[in-house]
Coordinates of C-alpha atoms in Angstrom, one line a residue:
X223 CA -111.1 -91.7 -37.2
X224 CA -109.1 -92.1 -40.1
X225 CA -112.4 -91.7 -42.8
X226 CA -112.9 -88.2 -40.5
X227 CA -109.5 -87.1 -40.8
X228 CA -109.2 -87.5 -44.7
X229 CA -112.7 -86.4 -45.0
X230 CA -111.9 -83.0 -43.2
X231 CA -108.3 -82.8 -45.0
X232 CA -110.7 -82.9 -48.3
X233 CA -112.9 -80.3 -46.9
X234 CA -109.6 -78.4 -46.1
X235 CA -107.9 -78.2 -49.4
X236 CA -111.5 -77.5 -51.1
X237 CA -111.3 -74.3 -48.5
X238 CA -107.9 -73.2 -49.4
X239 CA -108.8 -73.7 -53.4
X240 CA -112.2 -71.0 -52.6
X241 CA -110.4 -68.6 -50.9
X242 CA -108.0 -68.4 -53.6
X243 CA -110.2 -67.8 -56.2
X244 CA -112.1 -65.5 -53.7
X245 CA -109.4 -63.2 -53.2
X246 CA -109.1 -62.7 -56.9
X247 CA -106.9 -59.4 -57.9
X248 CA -105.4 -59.4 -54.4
X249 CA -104.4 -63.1 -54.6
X250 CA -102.7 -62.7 -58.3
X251 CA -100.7 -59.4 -56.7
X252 CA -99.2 -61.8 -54.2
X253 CA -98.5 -64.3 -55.8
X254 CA -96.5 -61.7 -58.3
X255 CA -94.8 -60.2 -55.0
X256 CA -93.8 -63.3 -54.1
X257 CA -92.3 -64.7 -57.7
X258 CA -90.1 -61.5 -58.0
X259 CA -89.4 -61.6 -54.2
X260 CA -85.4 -62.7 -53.9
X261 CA -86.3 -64.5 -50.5
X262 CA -89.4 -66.2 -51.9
X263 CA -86.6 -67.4 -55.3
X264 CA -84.6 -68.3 -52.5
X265 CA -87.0 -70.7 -50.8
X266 CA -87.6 -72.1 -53.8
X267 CA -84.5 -73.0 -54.9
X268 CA -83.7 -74.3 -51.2
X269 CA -87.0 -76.7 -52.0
X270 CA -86.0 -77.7 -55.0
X271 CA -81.9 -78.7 -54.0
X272 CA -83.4 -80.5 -50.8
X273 CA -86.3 -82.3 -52.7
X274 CA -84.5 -85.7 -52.5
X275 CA -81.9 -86.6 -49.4
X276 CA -80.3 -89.4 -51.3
X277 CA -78.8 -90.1 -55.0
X278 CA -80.5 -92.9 -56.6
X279 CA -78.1 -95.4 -57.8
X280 CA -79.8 -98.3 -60.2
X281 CA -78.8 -101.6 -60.7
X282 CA -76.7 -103.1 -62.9
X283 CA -79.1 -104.7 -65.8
X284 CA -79.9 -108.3 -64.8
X285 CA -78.8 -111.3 -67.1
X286 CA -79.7 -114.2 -65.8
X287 CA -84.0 -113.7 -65.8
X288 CA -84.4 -113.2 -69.5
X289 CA -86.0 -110.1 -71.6
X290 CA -85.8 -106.6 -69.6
X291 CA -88.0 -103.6 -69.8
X292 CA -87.4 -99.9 -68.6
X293 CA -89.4 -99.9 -65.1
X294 CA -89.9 -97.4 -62.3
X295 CA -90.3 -99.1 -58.8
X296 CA -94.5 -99.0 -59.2
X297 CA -94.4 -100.7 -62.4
X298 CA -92.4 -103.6 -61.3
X299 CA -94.5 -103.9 -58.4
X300 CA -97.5 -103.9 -61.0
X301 CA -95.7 -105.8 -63.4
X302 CA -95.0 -108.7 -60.0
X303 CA -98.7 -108.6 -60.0
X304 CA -99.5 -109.0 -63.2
X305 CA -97.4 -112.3 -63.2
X306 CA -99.3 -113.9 -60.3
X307 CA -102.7 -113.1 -61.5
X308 CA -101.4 -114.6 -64.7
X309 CA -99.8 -117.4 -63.4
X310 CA -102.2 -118.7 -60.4
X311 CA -105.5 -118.4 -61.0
X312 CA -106.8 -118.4 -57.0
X313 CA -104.5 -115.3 -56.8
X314 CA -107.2 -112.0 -55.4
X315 CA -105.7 -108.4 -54.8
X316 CA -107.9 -106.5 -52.7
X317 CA -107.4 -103.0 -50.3
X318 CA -108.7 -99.7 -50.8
X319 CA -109.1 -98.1 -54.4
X320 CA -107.1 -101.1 -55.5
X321 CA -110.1 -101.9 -58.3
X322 CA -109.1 -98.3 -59.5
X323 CA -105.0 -98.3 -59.5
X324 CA -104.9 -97.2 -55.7
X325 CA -103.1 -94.1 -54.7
X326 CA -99.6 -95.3 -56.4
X327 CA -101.0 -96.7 -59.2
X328 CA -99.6 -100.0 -58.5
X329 CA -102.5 -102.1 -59.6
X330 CA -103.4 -99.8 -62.6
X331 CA -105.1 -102.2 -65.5
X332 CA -105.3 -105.0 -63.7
X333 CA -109.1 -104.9 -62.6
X334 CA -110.2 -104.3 -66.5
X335 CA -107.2 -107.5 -67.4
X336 CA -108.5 -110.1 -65.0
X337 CA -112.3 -109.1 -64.1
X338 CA -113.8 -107.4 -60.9
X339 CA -114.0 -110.8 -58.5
X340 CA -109.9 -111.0 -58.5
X341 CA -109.0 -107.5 -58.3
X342 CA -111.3 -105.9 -56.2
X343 CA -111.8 -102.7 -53.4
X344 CA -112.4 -103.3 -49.7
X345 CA -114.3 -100.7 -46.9
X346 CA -111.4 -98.6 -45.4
X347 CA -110.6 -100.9 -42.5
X348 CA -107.3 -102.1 -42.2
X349 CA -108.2 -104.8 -39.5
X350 CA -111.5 -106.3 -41.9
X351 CA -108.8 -106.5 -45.0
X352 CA -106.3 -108.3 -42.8
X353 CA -109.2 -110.6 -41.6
X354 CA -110.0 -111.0 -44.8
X355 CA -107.0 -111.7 -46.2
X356 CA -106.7 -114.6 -43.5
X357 CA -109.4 -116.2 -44.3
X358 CA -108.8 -116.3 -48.1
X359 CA -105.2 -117.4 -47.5
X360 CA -106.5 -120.3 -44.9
X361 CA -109.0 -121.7 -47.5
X362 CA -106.3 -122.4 -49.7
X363 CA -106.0 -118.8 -52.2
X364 CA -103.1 -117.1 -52.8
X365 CA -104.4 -113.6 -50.8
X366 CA -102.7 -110.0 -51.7
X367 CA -103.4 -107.8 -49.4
X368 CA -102.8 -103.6 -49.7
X369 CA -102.7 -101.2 -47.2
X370 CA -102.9 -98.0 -48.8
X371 CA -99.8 -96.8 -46.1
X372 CA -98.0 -98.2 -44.0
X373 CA -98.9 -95.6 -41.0
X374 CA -102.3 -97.0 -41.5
X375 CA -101.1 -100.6 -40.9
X376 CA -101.6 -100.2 -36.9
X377 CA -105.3 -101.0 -36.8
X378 CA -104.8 -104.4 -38.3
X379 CA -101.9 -104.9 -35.6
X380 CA -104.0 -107.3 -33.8
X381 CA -104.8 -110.1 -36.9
X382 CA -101.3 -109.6 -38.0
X383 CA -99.2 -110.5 -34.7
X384 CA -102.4 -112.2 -33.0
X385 CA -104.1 -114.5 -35.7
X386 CA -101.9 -114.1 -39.2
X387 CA -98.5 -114.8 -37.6
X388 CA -99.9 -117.7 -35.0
X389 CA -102.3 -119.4 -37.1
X390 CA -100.1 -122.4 -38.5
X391 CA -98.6 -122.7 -34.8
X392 CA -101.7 -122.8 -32.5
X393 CA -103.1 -125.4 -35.1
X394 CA -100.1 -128.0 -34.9
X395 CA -99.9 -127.1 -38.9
X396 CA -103.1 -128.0 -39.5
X397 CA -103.9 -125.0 -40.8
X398 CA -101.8 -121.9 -42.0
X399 CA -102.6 -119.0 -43.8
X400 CA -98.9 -118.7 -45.6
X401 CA -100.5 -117.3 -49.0
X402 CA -101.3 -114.5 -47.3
X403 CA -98.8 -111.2 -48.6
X404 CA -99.8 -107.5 -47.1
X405 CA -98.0 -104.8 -48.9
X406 CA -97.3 -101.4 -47.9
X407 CA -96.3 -98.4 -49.1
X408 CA -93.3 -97.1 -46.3
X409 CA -91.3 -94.8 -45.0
X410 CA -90.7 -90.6 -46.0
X411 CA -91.3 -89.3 -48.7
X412 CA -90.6 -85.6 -48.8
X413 CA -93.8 -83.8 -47.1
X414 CA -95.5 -87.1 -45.6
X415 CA -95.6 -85.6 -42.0
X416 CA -97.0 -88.1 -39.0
X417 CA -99.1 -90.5 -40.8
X418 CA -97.3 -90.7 -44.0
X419 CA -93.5 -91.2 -43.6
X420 CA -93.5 -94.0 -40.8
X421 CA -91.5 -97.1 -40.8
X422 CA -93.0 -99.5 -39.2
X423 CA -90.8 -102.5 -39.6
X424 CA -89.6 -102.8 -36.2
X425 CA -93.0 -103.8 -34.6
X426 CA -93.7 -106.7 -36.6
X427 CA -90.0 -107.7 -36.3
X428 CA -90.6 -109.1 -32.6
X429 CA -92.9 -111.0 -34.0
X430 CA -92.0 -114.4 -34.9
X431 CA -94.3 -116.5 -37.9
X432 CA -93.8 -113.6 -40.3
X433 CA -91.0 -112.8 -42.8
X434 CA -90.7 -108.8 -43.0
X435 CA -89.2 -107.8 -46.7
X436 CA -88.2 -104.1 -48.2
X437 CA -86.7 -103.8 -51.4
X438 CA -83.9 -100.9 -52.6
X439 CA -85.1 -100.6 -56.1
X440 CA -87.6 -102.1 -59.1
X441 CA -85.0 -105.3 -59.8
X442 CA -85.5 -106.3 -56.0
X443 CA -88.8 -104.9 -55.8
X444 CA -90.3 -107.4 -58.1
X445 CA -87.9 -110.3 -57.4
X446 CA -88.5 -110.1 -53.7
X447 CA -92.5 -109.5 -53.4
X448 CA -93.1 -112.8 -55.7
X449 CA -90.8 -114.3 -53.7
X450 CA -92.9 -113.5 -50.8
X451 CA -96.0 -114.1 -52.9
X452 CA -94.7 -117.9 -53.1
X453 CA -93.5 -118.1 -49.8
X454 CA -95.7 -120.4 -47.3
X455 CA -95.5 -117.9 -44.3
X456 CA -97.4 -114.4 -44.2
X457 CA -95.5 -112.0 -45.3
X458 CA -95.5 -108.1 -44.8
X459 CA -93.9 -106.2 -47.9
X460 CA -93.1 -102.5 -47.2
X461 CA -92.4 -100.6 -50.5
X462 CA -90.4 -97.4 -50.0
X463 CA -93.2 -94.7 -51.6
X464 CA -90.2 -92.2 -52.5
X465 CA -88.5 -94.2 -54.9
X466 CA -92.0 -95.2 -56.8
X467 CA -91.4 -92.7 -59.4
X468 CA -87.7 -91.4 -58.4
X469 CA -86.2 -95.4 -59.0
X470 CA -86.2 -96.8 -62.6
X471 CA -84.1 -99.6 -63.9
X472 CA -84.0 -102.5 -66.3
X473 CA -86.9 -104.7 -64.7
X474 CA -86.9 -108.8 -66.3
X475 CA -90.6 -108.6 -67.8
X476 CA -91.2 -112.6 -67.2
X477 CA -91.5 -114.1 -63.2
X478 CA -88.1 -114.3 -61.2
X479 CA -87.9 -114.7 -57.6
X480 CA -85.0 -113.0 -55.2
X481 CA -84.5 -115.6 -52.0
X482 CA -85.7 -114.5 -49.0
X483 CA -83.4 -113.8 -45.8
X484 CA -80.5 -113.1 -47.8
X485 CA -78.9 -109.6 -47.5
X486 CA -76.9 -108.5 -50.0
X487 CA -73.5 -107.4 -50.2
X488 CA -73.2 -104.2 -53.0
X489 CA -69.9 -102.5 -51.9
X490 CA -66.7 -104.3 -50.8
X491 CA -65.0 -102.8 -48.3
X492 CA -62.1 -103.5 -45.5
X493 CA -62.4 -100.5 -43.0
X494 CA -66.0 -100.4 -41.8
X495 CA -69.7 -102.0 -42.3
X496 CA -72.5 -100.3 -43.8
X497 CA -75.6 -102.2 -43.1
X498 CA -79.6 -100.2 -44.1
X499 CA -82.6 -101.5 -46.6
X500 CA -85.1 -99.5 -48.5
X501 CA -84.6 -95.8 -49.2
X502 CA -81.4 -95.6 -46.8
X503 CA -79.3 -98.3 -49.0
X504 CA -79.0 -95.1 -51.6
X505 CA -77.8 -92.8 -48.6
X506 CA -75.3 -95.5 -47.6
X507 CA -74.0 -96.1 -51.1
X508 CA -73.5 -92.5 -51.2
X509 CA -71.3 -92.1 -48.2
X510 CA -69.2 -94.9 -48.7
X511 CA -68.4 -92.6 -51.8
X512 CA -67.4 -89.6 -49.8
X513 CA -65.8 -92.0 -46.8
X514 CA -63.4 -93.1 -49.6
X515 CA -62.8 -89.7 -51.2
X516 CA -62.6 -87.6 -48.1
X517 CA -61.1 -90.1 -45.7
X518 CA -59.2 -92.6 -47.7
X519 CA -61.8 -95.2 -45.4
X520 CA -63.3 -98.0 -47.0
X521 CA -66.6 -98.9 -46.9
X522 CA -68.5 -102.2 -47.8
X523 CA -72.0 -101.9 -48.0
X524 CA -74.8 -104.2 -47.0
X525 CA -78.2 -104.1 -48.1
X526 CA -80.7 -106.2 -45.3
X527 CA -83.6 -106.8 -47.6
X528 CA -85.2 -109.2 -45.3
X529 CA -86.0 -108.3 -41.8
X530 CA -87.2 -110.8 -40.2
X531 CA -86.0 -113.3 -40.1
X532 CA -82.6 -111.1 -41.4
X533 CA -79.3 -112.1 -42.4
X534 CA -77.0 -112.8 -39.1
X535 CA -73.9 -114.6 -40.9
X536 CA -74.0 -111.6 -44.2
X537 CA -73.3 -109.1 -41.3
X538 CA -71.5 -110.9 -38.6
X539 CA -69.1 -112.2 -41.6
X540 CA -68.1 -108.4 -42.6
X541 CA -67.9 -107.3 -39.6
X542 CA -65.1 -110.0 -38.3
X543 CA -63.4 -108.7 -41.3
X544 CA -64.1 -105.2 -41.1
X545 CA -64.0 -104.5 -37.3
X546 CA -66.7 -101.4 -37.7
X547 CA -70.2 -100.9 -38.1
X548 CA -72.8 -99.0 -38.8
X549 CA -76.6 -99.4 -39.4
X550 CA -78.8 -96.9 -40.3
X551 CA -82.7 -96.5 -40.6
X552 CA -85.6 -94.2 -41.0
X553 CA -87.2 -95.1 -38.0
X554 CA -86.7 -93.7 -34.8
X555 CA -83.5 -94.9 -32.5
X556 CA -84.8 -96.5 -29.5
X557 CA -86.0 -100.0 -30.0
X558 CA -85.5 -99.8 -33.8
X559 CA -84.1 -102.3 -36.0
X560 CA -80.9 -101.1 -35.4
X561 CA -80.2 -101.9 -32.0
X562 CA -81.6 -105.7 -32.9
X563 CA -78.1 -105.7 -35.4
X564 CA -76.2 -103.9 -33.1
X565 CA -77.0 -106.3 -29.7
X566 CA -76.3 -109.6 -32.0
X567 CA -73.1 -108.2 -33.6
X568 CA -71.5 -107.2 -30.4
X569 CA -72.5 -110.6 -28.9
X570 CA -71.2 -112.9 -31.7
X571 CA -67.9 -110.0 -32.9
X572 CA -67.2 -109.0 -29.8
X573 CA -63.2 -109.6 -30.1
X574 CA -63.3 -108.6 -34.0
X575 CA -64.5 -104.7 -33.2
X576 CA -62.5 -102.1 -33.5
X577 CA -65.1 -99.1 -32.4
X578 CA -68.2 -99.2 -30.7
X579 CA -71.1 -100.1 -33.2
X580 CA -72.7 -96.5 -34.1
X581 CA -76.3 -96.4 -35.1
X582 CA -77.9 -93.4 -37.3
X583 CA -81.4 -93.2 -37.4
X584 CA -84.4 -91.0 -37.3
X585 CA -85.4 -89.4 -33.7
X586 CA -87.6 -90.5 -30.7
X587 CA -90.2 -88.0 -32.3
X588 CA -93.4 -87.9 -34.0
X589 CA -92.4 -87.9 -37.7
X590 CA -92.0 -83.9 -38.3
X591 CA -93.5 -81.9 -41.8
X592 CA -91.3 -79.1 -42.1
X593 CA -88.3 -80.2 -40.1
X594 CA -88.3 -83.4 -41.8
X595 CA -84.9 -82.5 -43.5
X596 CA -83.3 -82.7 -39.9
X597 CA -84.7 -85.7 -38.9
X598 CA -83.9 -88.3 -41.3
X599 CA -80.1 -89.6 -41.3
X600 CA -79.0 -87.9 -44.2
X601 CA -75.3 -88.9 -45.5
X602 CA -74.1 -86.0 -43.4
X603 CA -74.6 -87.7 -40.2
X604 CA -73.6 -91.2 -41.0
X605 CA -70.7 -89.7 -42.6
X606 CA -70.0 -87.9 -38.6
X607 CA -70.5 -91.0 -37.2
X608 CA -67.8 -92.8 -39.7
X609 CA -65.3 -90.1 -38.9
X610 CA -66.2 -90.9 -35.0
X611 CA -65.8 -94.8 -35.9
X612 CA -62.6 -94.0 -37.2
X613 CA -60.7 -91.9 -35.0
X614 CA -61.8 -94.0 -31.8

């Protein structure tokens, strides 16, 4: 199905690009109407000042892992790569168009740098490069898998939760296939509509034999996905596809690893607990900004990085001390990741909370193309639901 659909999407665009040149007078007199037309400017400029519902706000530079080098997200993912294949020579990256860059360039020069049987491209079938990727783990290779996004993670559902995440258990740890990694690109990007803008985290969170990791920014990116790389339990790594290009910071060139299951605590704060991961950390940042400057409310801010198995005593710890929170998320509200945080906090903070715990997060829809600007939880609504927090 998905082989049609892209087929006919090609088919589609090559239609479009026809009629275009088809119409040839008539289509350059529109398009001129529409330059000079103060509704079309308007539109544009709309497009433009909505292009991005977040700030991006880049690490300090990092000391402690030696030389840095001026990295967008992508290129530390590829540069996290590079180190493995370097570094372990049973390491094989596979997934589709991987042998040619894939779609995000993440693996660009690394076919032609370490030969065609370590870097290589699979069919399109997300369940046969899961399976695959089990296999190589379980006969003792370090396996990195990619699936080109994260919306097309669904049909390798069943060897994820069924075989990956059981395998070391139903053997009695006689066999495992922990060197197995699966990365993703995740969540919205701008004009992804249904089957590219998903975050899928939550599913594989009730699922337990896997560790479930998104990074903020290139630093974390690369620290966090060789930590998974090295870990000895299969782990999914969801990259956040808007900040491939939009995040850059100073990236340590040689291998450094960021620990697992450890959030982060970027913002101190006393009045209320903001806890997201991925894209949403930058949204968060930015409304503790305008809590403190509009409201005189502050704001510390957690970043999850791991979500399974996630960081209960980070949260529950600012919580006691801050008697609010918040959590935030792309996904949609019911059953998300949220309301995980939000049922273990009220259970172990009960006595320290001050409000109930609010939760911002995309819809119980179909992830929308044009309306996508109302559906995420832009800083607007989280900064509503602080206002709520604080006048309860």
């Amino acid at each position: 199905m998905a082989t049609a659909a892209r087929f006919l999407l090609r088919r589609a665009n090559s239609k479009l690009a026809l009629t275009g040149v088809a119409t040839g007078s008539h289509g350059s007199l529109g398009a001129t109407l529409l330059k000079v037309s103060p509704i079309f400017s308007s539109w544009t400029e709309t497009q433009r000042r909505h292009a991005a519902h977040f700030t991006y706000h880049p690490d300090p530079v990092p000391t402690q892992y030696g030389p840095t080098q001026k990295m967008n997200l992508f290129q530390s993912v590829t540069s996290a790569l590079d180190n493995t294949l370097a570094s372990d020579p049973t390491a094989v990256i596979f997934g589709e168009d991987v042998a040619f860059g894939g779609v995000f360039r993440c693996t660009v020069g690394l076919r032609d740098k370490y030969g065609k049987d370590r870097v290589f491209n699979t069919p399109l079938c997300e369940q046969g490069i899961v399976g695959f990727g089990i296999g190589v783990a379980v006969a003792g290779a370090t396996a990195i898998a990619e699936i080109q996004f994260a919306d097309y993670i669904f049909p390798a559902f069943d060897q994820i939760v069924n075989e990956a995440a059981k395998y070391r258990y139903r053997s009695g740890n006689l066999f495992d296939c922990g060197n197995l990694t699966i990365r993703a690109p995740w969540g919205c990007v701008g004009h992804g509509s249904l089957y590219h803008s998903q975050s899928p985290e939550a599913f594989f969170a009730h699922c337990p034999g896997l560790k479930v990791v998104i990074p903020r920014g290139p630093v974390q990116a690369k620290g966090l996905l060789l930590s998974c790389i090295a870990d000895n339990n299969p782990c999914i790594f969801f990259e956040p596809k808007i900040l491939y290009r939009a995040a850059v910071e100073q990236v340590p060139v040689e291998l450094y690893t960021i620990p697992l299951s450890q959030a982060e605590v970027l913002q101190e704060g006393s009045d209320i607990t903001l806890v997201a991961w991925g894209t949403q950390i930058h949204v968060m940042r930015e409304v503790a900004d305008m809590a403190q400057e509009k409201l005189g409310v502050s704001c510390e801010v957690i970043d999850l990085q791991t979500i399974l198995p996630w960081d209960i005593e980070a949260v529950c710890k600012s919580v006691v001390k801050t008697g609010r929170l918040l959590v935030s998320h792309e996904a949609p509200i019911t059953g998300g990741f949220a309301a995980e945080i939000s049922s273990t906090v009220q259970e172990e903070c009960f006595l320290n909370l001050e409000a109930p715990i609010a939760r911002v997060c995309g819809y119980d829809t179909p992830f929308p193309h044009i309306f996508e600007p109302f559906y995420i939880p832009d800083k607007w609504k989280c900064f509503d639901a602080i206002k709520r927090m604080i006048n309860y």
